[in-house]
Amino acid sequence: MYKIVEKRALNEAVTLMSVHAPHIARKVLPGQFIILRLDEYGERIPLTVAAYDRKAGEVTIVFQAVGRTTKMLAALDVGDDILDFVGPLGRPTELEGVHKAIVIGGGVGCAIAYPQARFLHEQGATVKVVAGFRSRDIVILEEEMKAACDELLIATDDGSYGRHGFVTDLLRELLEADSGYDLVIAIGPVPMMKAVCALTKEYAVKTTVSLNPIMIDGTGMCGGCRVHVGGELKFACVDGPDFDGHLVDFDELQRRNAIYRAQEQVDANHICRLAGEIDA
Amino acid sequence: MPNMSMQKTPMPAQAPEVRNKNFDEVTLGYTPEMAVLEAQRCLQCKHRPCMKGCPVAVRIPEFIAKVAQGDFLAAYEIITSTNALPAVCGRVCPQENQCERECVRGIKGESVAIGRLERFVADYFMEYGTAASKRAEPNGIKVAVIGAGPAGLSCAGDLARRGFEVTVYEAIHKAGGVLVYGIPEFRLPKAIVEREIDSLRALGVKIETDMVIGRALSLDELGEMGYKAVFVGSGAGLPRFMGIEGEGLLGVYSANEFLTRINLMKAYKDEYDTPIIRSKSVAVIGGGNVAMDAARCAMRLGAERVYIVYRRGEEEIPARLEEIHHAKEEGIEFRLLTAPTRLLGDDQGWVRGMECVKMRLGEPDASGRRSPVEIPGSQYEMEVDSVIMAIGTSPNPLIRTTTEGLQADRRGCLIVNEEMATTKPGVYAGGDAVTGAATVILAMGAGKKAAESIANLLLPSPGSEENPA
Ligand SMILES: Cc1cc2nc3c(=O)[nH]c(=O)nc-3n(C[C@H](O)[C@H](O)[C@H](O)COP(=O)(O)OP(=O)(O)OC[C@H]3O[C@@H](n4cnc5c(N)ncnc54)[C@H](O)[C@@H]3O)c2cc1C
Ligand SMILES: Cc1cc2nc3c(=O)[nH]c(=O)nc-3n(C[C@H](O)[C@H](O)[C@H](O)COP(=O)(O)OP(=O)(O)OC[C@H]3O[C@@H](n4cnc5c(N)ncnc54)[C@H](O)[C@@H]3O)c2cc1C
Ligand code: SF4
Ligand code: SF4
Ligand code: FES
Ligand SMILES: [Mg+2]
């Protein structure tokens, strides 16, 4: 059992939670994730570690309530327990020797990208952060991101905040203006990562993406998280989750991530009924 | 008064057309009368050939004699003096290649049903016996075990019985290894596995789930935490794929994923959140126990047609005989001497078919097995909407790649000597992590042997040979 020690709504769908898990807090590094299971009937879902406090033994996750399990998680409160909380899983992001980087976050992906930006910035690298959101009311972690880079650029799909447009519009401008970037990190929805990689390939800038295939065990046992990278079969939970974005088969990933959509929709409606919410 | 019937006393089972729609245990076990009758088929051979076939040397004629006398609890004592998990082994050992293969009654007719008798005795004990969980005098020495599969559990149990303070670290949320995530409920009820694990806990074994060694803790850190020795029983859970076109299509599973969703995560029960694809027409690639389990699960999830696609012939199928019979009875179709060459997708990215090629058996290779050769031009298509790969697994590299000084061979199997000691001092290993995918009983035997070596290493006076169960 792992106790929730902090909970904060970042926007109406995104929640930050800290969990007491000393064995993970001791060891975790940026880019690694945990897998949790809420109760005996629950599924196992992966969430990236957004921050950690080694002394207090706490691990912070930031998640978007998109379906049954994340909605149930969001309904828990400080003092409640999570049945299983496993980690740290995956390989840490390789951030050594980077001098000048662009870190791109899309939506809740900002929560995963932010610790990487901070880590690079603290190491003395020049860091630009490009954050994309649908609209102004769902912007998250603006102050934190600002403090973790040299320049924060925000784009919104509807133009209600920052630049009207997509992260790729801002990215292209940055790459046009300066050819000195040695790394782009892109974390967000699959179509965003795909578009970023198509662009950085034109400019021949190395690009790391953090992949989010469906997982169960997180130890290399089920093969469910398999992705093709440069034609090779990789298991994202142990070989990743970070990969060279120019080699990833994003279309396959996108398809495979939608495989349970119909069942997930039934489940999600069911939880709303359970919680007594009016949600047809 | 031996029973000279040529056939084994039949074991009652659910009817095939009933059981292929539920996950309850297929075979129902002997009644006491049936057990006595079957035990009377044993000739009590003086030279005990059957025992030589058992990897943990169960004293077979002795326990069968007790069964014949109706003293089932005494039979249990005899079995458990060398085998800690009889309820499991009686159900899943490939008896026809082990104890029963050596049985003299098998020369003319069927061998004595040693496995069924072992299962009966264990089940009888669970119902009527009382566990004498005498906790050993603690010796204050800490030992860590990695992996709560049969290898790790048997090592932990033997060490606890010698007074060691044992902690088992398990990566997933439930102890049991393949017994809980791989082998289905209808073949090995999980309540049985849980009971065996509870009895280990009663001996003082601590089990820490959710702990991935190599990530949360390294082997060296375990040493720093005061563990004087470590046993690695991390299994061979890494699934292989064929590397053919279309393996990224929707509806393609590794057997491990398919079985884990069903057995560990209970996708077949409504009250569990685990999603799974229920297909109409399923091809399972492979011919081992894993393939049979996946095929029979697919049938139980409601598939109309389920195929076992295996590139060699009937003779070569490695699965237990009983599983092959049961699978056939349940309506699984066998496409032997057949190998997939390509998976075909529809425009939504789902599997819609599989291109296969027919094979013939060529000359025996170095291992004596006749290897399959493609028959040119024999390609044809099968219409399937799901494909499950059950073509083998290899040891997970996580521990090996995060531990200095731990050597493995080319297949990724940890290298050990006769004492089960690895190349790293104080670190022992056994089970599938050392042999590659093998059997429950071999894994248990390895765990047992390692426990003995660890005791020899750490206990001051090795003279006293007290070695119960
Ligand atoms: C390595 C990794 C790190 C992640 N980090 C974060 C994070 O920090 N914050 C965050 O909000 N989300 C993160 N995700 C995604 C998160 O795991 C899913 O949103 C979550 O599992 C959805 O579950 P659900 O039951 O609430 O929704 P559902 O409605 O069941 O699923 C919604 C979608 O989530 C994905 N999904 C469903 N089940 C799983 C599963 N078992 N494993 C992975 N994906 C699944 C599928 O694409 C699915 O269509 C991460 C995913 C991975 C693989
Ligand atoms: C579907 C299926 C059916 C089978 N049927 C039969 C049968 O009928 N008869 C038979 O004799 N054999 C059968 N086998 C084979 C048998 O189950 C295995 O040989 C046996 O379980 C091996 O035992 P083990 O303890 O070495 O490994 P496992 O049972 O694989 O257990 C290893 C454990 O270690 C854990 N682990 C791995 N890495 C780590 C880590 N880094 N940190 C912590 N924990 C870790 C795993 O999660 C797992 O719980 C079958 C196997 C499968 C998959
Ligand atoms: S443990 Fe297995 S091989 Fe040994 S007697 Fe029992 S069933 Fe036979
Ligand atoms: S070989 Fe067969 S008949 Fe002989 S003792 Fe063993 S079980 Fe009995
Ligand atoms: S999640 Fe099972 S292998 Fe990666
Ligand atoms: Mg879900």
XYZ file of C-alpha atoms in Angstrom, chain A residues 2 23 26-27 32 37 40-44 68 72 83-91 214 216-217 219-224 226 228 233 235 237-238 252 255-256 259-260 263 267, chain B residues 171-174 181 209-212 215-218 221 237-239 241 247-254 256-257 260-261 264-265 271-277 348-350 396 398:
88
model
C 1.328 3.399 -0.976
C 12.094 2.554 -2.711
C 15.697 6.649 -3.752
C 16.608 5.635 -7.247
C 11.643 6.836 -15.728
C -2.722 -0.703 -9.721
C -7.599 -5.916 -6.777
C -9.826 -5.387 -9.825
C -7.729 -2.651 -11.356
C -5.546 -2.676 -14.436
C -1.872 -1.779 -14.339
C -11.532 4.519 -16.108
C -10.597 6.549 -10.384
C -2.486 -0.896 -3.793
C 0.545 -1.315 -6.063
C 3.136 1.236 -7.116
C 6.104 -0.279 -8.943
C 9.267 1.358 -10.149
C 11.408 3.011 -11.170
C 10.880 1.439 -14.595
C 12.441 2.097 -17.957
C 15.769 3.671 -18.770
C -0.017 0.034 -23.675
C 1.119 -4.453 -18.327
C 4.138 -5.621 -16.358
C 9.571 -5.671 -16.934
C 9.864 -7.052 -20.471
C 7.607 -10.035 -19.862
C 4.439 -9.449 -21.886
C 5.684 -7.885 -25.101
C 2.569 -5.724 -25.236
C 6.505 -3.523 -28.398
C 9.257 -0.870 -34.150
C 11.400 -4.743 -32.416
C 10.021 -3.288 -25.763
C 9.247 -0.645 -20.911
C 12.803 -1.948 -20.788
C 1.842 1.484 -35.738
C -3.005 2.135 -34.083
C -1.948 -0.171 -31.289
C -6.875 -1.235 -29.765
C -9.097 -1.322 -26.658
C -13.917 -1.559 -24.221
C -15.463 1.040 -18.704
C 8.608 -7.801 -9.685
C 4.873 -8.132 -10.221
C 2.090 -7.754 -7.687
C 1.564 -11.434 -7.056
C 0.557 -15.380 -14.728
C 5.993 -7.799 -4.292
C 6.247 -4.766 -6.636
C 10.048 -4.892 -6.387
C 11.915 -4.985 -9.668
C 15.813 -1.120 -11.030
C 14.562 -0.478 -7.484
C 17.519 -2.298 -5.941
C 20.690 -3.643 -7.470
C 22.749 -2.999 -2.808
C 9.889 -14.459 -19.321
C 11.052 -12.461 -22.340
C 8.790 -13.400 -25.255
C 8.486 -12.907 -31.941
C 3.551 -8.694 -36.215
C 2.612 -5.107 -35.377
C -0.972 -5.632 -36.573
C -3.887 -5.402 -34.167
C -4.919 -8.790 -32.836
C -1.361 -10.116 -32.621
C -0.395 -11.106 -29.094
C 2.557 -12.766 -27.490
C 2.702 -14.125 -22.393
C 0.581 -11.019 -22.864
C -1.170 -12.562 -18.372
C -4.279 -10.587 -19.249
C -3.019 -12.673 -13.666
C -5.318 -9.805 -14.639
C -15.559 -7.386 -12.289
C -11.956 -6.884 -13.446
C -10.979 -3.844 -15.545
C -8.521 -5.667 -17.807
C -9.405 -5.385 -21.485
C -8.810 -8.210 -23.979
C -9.657 -8.846 -27.607
C -7.817 -0.670 -40.289
C -4.623 -2.448 -39.314
C -6.289 -5.584 -37.910
C 15.018 -11.384 -19.104
C 17.366 -6.841 -16.677
